[in-house]
Coordinates of N, CA and C in Angstrom, one line a residue:
X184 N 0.8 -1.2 0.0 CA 0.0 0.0 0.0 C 0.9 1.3 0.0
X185 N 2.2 1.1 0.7 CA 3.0 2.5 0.3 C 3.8 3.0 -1.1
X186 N 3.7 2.2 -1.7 CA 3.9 2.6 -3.6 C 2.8 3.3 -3.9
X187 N 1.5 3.0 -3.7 CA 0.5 3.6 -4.5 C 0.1 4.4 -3.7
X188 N 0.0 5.0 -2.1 CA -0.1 6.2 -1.5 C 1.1 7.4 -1.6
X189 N 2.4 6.8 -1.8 CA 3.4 7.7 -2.4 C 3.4 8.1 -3.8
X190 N 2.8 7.2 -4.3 CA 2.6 7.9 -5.8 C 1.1 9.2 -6.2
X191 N 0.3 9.0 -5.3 CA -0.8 9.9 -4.9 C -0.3 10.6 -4.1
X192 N 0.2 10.8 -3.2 CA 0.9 12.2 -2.6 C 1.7 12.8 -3.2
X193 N 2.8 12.3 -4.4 CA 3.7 13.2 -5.2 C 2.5 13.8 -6.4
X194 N 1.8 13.2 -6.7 CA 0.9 13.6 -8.3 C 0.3 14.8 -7.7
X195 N -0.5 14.7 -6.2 CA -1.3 15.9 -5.4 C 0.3 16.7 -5.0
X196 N 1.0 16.7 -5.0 CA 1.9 17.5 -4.7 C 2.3 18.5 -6.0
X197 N 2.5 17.5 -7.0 CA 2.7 18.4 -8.3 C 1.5 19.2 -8.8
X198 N 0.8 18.7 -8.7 CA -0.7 19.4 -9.4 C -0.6 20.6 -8.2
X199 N -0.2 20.6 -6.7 CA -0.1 22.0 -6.4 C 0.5 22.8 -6.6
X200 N 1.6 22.2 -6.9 CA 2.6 23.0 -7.5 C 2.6 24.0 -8.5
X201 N 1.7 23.5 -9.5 CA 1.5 23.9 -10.8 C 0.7 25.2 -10.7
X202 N -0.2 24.3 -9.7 CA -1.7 25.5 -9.5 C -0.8 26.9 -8.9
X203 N -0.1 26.6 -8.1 CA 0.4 28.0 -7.6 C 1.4 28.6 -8.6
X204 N 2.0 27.7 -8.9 CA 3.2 28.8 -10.1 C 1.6 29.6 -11.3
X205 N 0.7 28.7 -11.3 CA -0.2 29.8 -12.4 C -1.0 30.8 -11.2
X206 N -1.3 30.8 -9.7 CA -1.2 32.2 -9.4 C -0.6 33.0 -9.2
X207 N 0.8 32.6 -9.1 CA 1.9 33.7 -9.1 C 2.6 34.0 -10.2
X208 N 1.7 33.8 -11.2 CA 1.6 34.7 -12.7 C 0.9 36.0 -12.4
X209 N 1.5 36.9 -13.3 CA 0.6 38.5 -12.8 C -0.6 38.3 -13.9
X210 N -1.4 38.8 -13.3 CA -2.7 39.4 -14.1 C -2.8 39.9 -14.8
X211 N -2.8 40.2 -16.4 CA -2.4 41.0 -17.6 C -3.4 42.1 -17.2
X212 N -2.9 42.8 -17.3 CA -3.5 44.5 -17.3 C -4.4 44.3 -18.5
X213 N -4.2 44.1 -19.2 CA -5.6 43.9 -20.3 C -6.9 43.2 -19.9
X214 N -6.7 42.5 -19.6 CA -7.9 41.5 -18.6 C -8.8 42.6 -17.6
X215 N -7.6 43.4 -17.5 CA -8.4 44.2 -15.5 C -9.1 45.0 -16.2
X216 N -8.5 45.7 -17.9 CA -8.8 46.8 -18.5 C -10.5 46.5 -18.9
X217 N -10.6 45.5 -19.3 CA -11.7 45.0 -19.6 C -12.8 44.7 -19.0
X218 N -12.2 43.7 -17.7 CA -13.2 43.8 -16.5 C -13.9 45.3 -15.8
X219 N -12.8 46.4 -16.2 CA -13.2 47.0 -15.5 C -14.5 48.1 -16.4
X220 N -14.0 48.1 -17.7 CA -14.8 48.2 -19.2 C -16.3 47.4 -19.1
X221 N -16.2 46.5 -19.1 CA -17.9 45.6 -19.7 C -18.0 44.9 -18.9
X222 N -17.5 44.7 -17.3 CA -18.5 43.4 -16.1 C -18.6 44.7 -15.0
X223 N -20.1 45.0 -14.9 CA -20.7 45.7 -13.9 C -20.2 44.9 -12.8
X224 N -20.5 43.4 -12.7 CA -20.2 42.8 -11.1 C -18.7 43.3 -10.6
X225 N -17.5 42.9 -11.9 CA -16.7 43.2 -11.3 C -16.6 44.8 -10.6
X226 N -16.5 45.7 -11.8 CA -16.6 47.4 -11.2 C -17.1 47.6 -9.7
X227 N -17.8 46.9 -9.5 CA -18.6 47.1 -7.7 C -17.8 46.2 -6.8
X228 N -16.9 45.6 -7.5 CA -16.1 45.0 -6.1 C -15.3 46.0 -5.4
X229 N -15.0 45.8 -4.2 CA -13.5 46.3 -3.3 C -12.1 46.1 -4.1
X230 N -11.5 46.5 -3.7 CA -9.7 46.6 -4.3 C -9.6 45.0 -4.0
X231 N -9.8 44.3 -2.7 CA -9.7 43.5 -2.0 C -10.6 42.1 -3.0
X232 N -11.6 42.3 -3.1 CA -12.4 41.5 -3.5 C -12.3 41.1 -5.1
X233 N -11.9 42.6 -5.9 CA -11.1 42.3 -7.3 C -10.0 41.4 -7.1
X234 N -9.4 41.6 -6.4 CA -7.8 40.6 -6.5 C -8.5 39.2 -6.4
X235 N -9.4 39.2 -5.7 CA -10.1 37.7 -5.0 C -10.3 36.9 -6.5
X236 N -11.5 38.2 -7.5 CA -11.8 37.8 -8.6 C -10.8 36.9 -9.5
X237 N -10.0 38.3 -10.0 CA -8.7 37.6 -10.6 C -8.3 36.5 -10.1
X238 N -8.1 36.2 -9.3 CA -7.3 35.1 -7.9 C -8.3 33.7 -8.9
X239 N -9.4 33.7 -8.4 CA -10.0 33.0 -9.5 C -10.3 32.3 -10.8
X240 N -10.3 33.6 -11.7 CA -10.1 33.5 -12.9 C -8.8 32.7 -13.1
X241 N -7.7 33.2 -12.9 CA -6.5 32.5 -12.8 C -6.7 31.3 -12.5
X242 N -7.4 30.6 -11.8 CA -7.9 29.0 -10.9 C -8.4 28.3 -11.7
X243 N -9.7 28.8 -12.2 CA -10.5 28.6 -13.1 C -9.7 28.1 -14.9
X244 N -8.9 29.0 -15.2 CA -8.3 28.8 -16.7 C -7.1 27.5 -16.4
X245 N -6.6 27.8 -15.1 CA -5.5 26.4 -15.0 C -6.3 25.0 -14.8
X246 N -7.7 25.2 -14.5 CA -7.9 24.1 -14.6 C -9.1 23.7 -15.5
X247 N -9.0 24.2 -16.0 CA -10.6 24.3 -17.1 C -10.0 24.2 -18.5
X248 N -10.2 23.6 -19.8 CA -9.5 23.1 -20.9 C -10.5 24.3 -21.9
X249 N -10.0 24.9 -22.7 CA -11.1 25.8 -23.5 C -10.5 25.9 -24.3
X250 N -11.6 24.9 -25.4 CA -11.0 24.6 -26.9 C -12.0 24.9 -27.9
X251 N -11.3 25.6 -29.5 CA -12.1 26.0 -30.1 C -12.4 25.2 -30.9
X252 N -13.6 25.3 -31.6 CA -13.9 24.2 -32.6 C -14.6 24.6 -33.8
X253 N -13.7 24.5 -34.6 CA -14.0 24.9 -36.5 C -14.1 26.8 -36.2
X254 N -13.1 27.3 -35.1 CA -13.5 28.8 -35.3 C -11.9 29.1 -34.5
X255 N -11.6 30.4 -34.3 CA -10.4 30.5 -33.1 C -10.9 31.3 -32.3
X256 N -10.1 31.2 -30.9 CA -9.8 32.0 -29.8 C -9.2 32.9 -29.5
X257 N -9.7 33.7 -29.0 CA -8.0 34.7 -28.5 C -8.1 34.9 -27.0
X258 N -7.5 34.9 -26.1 CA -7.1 35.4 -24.7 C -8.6 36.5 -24.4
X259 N -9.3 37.3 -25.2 CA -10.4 37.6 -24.6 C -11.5 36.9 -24.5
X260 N -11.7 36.2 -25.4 CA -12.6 35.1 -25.5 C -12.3 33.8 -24.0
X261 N -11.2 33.6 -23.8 CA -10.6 32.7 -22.8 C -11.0 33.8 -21.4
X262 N -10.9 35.0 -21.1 CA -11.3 36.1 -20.1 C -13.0 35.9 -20.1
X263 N -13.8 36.0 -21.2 CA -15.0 36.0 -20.8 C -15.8 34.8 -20.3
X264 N -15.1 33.8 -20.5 CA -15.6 32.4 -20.4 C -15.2 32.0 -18.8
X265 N -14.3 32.6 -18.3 CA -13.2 32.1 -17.1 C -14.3 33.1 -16.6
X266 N -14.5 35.0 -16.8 CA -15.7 35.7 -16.0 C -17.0 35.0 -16.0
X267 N -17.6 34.3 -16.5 CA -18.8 33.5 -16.9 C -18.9 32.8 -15.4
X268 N -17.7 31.8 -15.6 CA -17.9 31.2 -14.6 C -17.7 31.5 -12.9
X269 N -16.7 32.5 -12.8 CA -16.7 32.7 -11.6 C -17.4 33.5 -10.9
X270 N -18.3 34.7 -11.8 CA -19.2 35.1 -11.5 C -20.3 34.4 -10.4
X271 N -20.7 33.6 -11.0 CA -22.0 33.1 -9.8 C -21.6 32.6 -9.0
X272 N -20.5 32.1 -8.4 CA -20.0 31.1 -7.6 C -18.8 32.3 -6.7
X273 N -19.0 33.5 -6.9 CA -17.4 34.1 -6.2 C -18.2 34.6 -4.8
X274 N -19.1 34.2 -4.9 CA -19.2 34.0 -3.0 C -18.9 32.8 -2.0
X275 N -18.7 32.3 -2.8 CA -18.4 30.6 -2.2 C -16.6 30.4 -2.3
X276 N -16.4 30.6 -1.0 CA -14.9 30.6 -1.8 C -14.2 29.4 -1.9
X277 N -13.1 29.4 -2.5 CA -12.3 28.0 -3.3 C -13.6 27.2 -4.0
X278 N -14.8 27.7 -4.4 CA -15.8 26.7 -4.8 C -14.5 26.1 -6.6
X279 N -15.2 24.8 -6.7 CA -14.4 24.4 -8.2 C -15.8 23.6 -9.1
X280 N -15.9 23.6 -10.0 CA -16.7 23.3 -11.0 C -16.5 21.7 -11.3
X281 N -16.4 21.1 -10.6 CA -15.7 19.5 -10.2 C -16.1 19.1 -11.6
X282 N -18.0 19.5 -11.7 CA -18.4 18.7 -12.9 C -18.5 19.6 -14.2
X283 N -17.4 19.5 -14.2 CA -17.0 20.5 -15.9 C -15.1 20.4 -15.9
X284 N -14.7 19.7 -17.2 CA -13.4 19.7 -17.5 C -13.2 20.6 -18.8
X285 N -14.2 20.9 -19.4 CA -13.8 21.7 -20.9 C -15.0 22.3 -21.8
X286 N -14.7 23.5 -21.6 CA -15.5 24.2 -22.8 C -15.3 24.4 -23.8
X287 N -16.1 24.0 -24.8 CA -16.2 24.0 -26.5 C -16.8 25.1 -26.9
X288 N -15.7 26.5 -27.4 CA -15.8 27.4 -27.9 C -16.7 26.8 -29.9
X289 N -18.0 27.2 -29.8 CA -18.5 27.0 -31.1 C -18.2 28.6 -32.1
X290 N -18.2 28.1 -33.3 CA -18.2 30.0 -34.2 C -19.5 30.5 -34.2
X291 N -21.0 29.4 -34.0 CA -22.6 30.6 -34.2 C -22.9 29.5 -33.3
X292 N -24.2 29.9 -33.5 CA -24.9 28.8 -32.9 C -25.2 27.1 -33.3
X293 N -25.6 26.5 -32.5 CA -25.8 25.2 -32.6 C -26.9 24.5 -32.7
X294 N -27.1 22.9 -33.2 CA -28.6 22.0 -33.2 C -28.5 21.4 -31.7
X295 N -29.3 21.5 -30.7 CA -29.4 21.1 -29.4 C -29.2 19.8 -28.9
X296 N -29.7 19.0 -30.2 CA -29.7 17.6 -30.1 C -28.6 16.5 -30.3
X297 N -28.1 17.3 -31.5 CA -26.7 16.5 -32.1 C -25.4 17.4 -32.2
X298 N -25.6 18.8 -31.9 CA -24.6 19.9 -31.9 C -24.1 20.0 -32.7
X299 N -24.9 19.9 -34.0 CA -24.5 20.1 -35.6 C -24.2 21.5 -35.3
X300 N -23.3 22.2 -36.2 CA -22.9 23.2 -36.7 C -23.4 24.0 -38.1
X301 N -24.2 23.0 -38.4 CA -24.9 23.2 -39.6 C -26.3 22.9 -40.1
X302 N -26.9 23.4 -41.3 CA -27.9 23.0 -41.1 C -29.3 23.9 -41.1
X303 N -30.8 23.6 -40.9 CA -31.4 24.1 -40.1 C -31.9 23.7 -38.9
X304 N -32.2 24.9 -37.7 CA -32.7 24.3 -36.5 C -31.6 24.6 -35.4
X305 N -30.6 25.2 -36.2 CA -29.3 25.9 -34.9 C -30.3 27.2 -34.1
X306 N -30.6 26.6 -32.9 CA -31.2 28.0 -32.2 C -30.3 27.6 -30.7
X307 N -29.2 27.1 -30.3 CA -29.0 26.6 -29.2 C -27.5 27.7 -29.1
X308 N -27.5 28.5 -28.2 CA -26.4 29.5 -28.1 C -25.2 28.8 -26.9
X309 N -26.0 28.0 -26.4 CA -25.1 27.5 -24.7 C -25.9 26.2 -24.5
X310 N -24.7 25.3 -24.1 CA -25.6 23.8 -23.1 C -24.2 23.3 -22.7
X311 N -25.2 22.7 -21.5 CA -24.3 22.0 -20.5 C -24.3 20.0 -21.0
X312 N -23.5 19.8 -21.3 CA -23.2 18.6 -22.1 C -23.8 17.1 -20.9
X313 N -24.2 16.3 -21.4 CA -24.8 14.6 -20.7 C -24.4 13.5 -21.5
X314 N -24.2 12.8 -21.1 CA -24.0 11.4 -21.9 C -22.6 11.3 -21.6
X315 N -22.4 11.3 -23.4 CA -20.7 11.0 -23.7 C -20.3 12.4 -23.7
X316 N -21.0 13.9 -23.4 CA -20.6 14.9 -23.6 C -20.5 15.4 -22.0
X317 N -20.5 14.4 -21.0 CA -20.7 14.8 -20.3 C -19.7 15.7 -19.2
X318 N -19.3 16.2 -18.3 CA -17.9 17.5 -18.2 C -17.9 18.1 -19.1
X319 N -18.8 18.5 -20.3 CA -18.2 19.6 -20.9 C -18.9 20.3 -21.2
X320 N -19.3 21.5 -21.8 CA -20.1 23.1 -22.1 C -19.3 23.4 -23.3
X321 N -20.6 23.9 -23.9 CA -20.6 24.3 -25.3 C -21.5 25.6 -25.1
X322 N -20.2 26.3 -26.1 CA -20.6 28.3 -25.9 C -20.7 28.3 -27.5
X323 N -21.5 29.4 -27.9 CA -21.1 30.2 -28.9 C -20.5 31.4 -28.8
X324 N -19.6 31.5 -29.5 CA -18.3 32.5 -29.3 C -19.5 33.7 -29.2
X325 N -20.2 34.2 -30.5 CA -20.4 35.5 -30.5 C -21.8 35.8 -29.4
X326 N -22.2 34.5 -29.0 CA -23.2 34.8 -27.7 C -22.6 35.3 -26.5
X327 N -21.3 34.3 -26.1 CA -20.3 34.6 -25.1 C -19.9 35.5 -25.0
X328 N -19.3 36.2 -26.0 CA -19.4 38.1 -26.3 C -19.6 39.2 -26.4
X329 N -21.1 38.8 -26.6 CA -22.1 39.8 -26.3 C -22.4 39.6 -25.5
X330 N -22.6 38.8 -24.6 CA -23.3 38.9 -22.9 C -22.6 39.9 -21.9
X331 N -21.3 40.0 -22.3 CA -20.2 41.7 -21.8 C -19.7 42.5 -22.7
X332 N -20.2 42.5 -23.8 CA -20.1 43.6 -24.9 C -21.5 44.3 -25.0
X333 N -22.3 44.0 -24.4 CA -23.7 44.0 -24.4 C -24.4 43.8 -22.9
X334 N -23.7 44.3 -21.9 CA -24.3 44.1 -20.7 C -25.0 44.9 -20.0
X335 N -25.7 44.4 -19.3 CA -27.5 45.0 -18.8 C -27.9 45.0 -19.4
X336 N -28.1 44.1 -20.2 CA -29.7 43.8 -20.7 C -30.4 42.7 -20.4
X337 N -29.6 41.8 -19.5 CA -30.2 40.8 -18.6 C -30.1 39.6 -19.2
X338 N -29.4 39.7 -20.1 CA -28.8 38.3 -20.9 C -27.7 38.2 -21.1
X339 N -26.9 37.1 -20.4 CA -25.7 36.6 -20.1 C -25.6 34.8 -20.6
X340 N -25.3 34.1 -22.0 CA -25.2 32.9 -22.4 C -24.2 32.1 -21.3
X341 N -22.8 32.9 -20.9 CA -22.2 31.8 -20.2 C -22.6 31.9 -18.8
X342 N -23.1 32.9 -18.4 CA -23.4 33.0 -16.7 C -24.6 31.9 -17.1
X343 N -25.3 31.8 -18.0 CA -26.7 31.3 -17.8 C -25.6 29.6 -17.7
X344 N -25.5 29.2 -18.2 CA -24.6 28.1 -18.8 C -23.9 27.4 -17.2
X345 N -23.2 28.4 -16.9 CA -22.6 28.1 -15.3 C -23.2 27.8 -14.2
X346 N -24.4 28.9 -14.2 CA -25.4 29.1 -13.6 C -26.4 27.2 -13.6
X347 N -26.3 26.8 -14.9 CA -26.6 25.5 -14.9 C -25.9 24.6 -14.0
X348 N -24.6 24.7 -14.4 CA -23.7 24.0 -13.9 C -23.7 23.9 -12.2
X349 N -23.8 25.2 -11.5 CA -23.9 25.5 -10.0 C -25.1 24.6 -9.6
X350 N -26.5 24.7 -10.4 CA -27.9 24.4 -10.0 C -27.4 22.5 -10.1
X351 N -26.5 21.9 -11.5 CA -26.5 20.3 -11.1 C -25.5 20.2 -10.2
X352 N -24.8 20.9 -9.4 CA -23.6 20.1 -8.3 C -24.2 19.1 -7.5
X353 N -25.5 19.0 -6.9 CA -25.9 17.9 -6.1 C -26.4 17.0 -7.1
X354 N -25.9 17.2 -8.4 CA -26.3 16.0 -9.0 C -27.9 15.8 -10.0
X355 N -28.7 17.2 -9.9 CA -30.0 17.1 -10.8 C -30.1 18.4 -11.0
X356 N -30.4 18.9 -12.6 CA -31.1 20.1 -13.0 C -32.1 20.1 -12.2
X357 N -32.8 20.7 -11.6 CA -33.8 21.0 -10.8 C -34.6 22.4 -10.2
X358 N -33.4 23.4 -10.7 CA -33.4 24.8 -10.0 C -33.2 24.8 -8.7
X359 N -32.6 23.7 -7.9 CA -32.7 23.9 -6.7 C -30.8 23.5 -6.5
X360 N -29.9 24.2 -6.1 CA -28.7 24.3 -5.8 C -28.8 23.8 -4.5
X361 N -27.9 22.5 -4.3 CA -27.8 22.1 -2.7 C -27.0 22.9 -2.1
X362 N -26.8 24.4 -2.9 CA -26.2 25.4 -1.8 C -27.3 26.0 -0.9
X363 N -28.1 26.3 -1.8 CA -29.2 26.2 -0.8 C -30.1 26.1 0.5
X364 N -29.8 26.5 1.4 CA -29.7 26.1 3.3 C -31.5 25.6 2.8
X365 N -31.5 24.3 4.0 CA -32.7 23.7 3.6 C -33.7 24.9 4.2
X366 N -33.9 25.6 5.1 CA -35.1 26.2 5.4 C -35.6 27.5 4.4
X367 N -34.6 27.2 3.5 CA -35.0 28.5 1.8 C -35.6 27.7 0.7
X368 N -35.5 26.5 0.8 CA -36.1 25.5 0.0 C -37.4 25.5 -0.6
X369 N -38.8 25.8 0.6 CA -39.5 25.7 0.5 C -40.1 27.2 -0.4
X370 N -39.6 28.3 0.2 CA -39.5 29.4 0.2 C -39.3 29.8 -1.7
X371 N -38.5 29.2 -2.3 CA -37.8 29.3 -3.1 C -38.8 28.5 -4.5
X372 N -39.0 27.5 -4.0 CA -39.9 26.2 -4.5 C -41.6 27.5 -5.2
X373 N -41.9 27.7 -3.8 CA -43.2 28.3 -3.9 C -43.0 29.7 -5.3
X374 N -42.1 30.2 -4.3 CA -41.6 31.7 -5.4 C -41.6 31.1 -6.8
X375 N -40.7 30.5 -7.3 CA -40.4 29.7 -8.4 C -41.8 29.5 -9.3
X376 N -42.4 29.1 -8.5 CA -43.6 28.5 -9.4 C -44.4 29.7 -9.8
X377 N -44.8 30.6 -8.7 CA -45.3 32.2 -9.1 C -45.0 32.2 -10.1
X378 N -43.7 33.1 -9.8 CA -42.6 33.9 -11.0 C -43.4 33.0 -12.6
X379 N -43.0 31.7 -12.3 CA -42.9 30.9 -13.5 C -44.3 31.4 -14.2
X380 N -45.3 31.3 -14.0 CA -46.6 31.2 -13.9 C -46.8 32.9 -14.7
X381 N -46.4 33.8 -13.8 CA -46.3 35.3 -14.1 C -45.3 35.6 -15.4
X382 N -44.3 34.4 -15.7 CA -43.6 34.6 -17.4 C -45.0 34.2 -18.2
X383 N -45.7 32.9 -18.3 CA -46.4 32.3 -18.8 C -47.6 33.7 -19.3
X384 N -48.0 34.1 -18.1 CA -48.8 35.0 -18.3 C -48.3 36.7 -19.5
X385 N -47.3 36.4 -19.6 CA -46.5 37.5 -20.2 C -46.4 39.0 -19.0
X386 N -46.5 38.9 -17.8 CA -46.4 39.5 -16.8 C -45.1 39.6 -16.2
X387 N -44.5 39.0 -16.3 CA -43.0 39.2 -15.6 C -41.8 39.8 -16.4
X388 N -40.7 40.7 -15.9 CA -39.5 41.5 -16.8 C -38.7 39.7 -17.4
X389 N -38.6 38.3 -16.4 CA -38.1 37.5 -17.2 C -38.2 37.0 -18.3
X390 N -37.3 36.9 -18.8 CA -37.8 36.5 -20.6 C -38.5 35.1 -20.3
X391 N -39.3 35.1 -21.3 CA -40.1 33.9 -21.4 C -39.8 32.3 -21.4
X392 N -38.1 31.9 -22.2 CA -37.4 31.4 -21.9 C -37.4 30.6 -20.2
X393 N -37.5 31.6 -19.3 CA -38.0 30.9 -17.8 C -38.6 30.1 -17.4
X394 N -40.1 30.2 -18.4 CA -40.9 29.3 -17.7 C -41.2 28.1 -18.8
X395 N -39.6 27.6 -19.3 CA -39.4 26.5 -19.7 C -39.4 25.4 -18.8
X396 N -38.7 25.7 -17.5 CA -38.8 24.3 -16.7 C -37.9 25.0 -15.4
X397 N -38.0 24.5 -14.3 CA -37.4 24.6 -13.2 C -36.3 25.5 -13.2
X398 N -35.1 24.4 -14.0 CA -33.8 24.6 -14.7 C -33.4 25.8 -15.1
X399 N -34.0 26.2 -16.4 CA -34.0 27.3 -16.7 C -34.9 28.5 -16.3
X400 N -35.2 28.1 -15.2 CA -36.0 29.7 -14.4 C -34.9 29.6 -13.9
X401 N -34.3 29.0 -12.8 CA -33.1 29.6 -12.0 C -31.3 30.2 -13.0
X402 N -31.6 29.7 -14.2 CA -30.5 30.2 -15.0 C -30.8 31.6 -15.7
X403 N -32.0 31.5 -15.8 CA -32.7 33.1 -16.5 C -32.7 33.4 -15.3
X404 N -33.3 33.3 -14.0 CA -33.2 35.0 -13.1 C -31.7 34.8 -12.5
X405 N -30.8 34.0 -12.9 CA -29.3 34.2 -12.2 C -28.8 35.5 -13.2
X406 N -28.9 35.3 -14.6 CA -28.7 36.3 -15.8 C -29.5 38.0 -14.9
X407 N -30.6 37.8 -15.1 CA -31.1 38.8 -14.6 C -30.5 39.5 -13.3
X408 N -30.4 38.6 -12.0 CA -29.7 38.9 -10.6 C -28.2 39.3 -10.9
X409 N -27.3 38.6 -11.7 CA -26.1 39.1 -12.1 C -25.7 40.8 -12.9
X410 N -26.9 40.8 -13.9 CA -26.8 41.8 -15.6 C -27.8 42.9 -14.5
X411 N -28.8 43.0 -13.8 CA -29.5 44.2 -13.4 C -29.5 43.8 -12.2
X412 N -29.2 43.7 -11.3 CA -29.4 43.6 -9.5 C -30.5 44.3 -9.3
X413 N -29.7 46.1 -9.3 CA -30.7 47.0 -8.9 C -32.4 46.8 -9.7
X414 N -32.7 46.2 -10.7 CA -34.0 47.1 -11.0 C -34.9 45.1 -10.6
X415 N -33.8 44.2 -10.0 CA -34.2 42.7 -10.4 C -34.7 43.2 -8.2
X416 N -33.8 43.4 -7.3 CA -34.5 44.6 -6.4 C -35.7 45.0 -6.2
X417 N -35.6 46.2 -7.1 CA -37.0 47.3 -7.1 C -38.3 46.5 -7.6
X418 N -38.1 45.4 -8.2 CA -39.3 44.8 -9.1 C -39.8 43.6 -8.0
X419 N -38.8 42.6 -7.9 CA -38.7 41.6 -7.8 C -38.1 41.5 -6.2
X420 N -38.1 41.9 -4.6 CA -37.6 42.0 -3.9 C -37.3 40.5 -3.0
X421 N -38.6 39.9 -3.1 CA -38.0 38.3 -2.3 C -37.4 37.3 -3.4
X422 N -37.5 37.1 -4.7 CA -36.8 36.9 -5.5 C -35.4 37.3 -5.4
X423 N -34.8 38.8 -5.4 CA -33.5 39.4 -5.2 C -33.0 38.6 -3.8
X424 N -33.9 38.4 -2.9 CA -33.3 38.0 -1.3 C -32.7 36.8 -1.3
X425 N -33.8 36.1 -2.0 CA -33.5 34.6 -2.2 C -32.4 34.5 -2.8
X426 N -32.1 34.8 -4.1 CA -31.0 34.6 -5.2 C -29.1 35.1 -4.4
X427 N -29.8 36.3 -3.1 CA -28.8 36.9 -2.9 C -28.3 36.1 -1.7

């Protein structure tokens, strides 16, 4: 048993090693230039709490694989995908995305079913991969792009995407995140079905989109809670409490 315990304590040794030599890489000033340009969340952090961000992002790219497919990448596209995801989760700290190893940068959009690239019937901008696709997320570049070249308007493809990803960590799409403290559950459950009910009706600022299913109500108001706080607040106030 001590060959194969010493070979698991050097591999966890190296893999920390690594992880820290990529945080004690500096932050490209282009990255901050940007964050501080097109992500409202970031601009409202503290001096303190930006480093935290960064601190992340950096975490996030060393261990997340982000590969392009029939299109290219550049280092900004790799920044909005890395902000995507740390966004919903940068209250949770050291949280890691266990169930996600690689995102598949697409060039347009996609078929939902087979992730043709071609075709008609591409209306799928973001999904979180199952089966044999399963650890992985598929973005479309120019959706990913516009969600911080285009922000406040309460659509965000990869926050929504992540936002998936947060909601299956206990293991089921459901809208219900086992971050969740159980006595919000119920609280959450009831609201949910309103809200849902009030998209249906064409009554609610959520896009319609929401009152697809459970799942996607808590990825559409995470978009919403992230891209407009203040007016998601003034409109929506036990909704805002809950999400916050």
């Amino acid at each position: 048993a001590i060959v194969p315990l010493t070979i698991l304590f050097v591999s966890r040794f190296r893999k920390k090693q690594k992880e820290t030599k990529a945080l004690s890489q500096p932050f490209p000033r282009k990255w901050r230039q940007l964050l501080e340009q097109r992500v409202p969340f970031y601009q409202k952090l503290s001096p303190t709490q930006k480093e935290d961000f960064e601190r992340q992002i950096k975490l996030f790219l060393h261990h997340t694989q982000i590969t392009a497919v029939n299109t290219d990448i550049n280092e900004q596209i790799r920044l909005w995908v890395a902000t995507s995801a740390v966004i919903p989760i940068f209250g949770f700290k050291d949280w890691r995305y266990r169930n996600l190893t690689e995102v598949l940068i697409y060039p347009t959009a996609f078929k939902s079913d087979n992730y043709a690239q071609e075709g008609p019937g591409r209306n799928a901008l973001g999904m979180v991969g199952t089966g044999a696709m399963s650890g992985k997320m598929i973005l479309s570049k120019p959706a990913l792009a516009n969600g911080f070249l285009k922000s406040g308007d309460g659509r965000n493809t990869g926050i929504h995407e992540f936002a998936h990803l947060l909601d299956a960590s206990d293991g089921e799409y459901d809208g219900i995140p086992y971050l969740l403290e159980q006595q919000y559950i119920l609280p959450w459950l009831g609201l949910m079905h309103r809200e849902m009910k009030r998209i249906q009706q064409g009554k609610s600022k959520l896009r319609p989109y929401g009152a697809t299913n459970k799942a996607e109500f808590f990825a559409v108001a995470s978009e919403f809670f992230f891209e407009r706080p203040d007016e998601l607040k003034l409109h929506y106030p036990k909704l805002y409490a809950l999400l916050e």
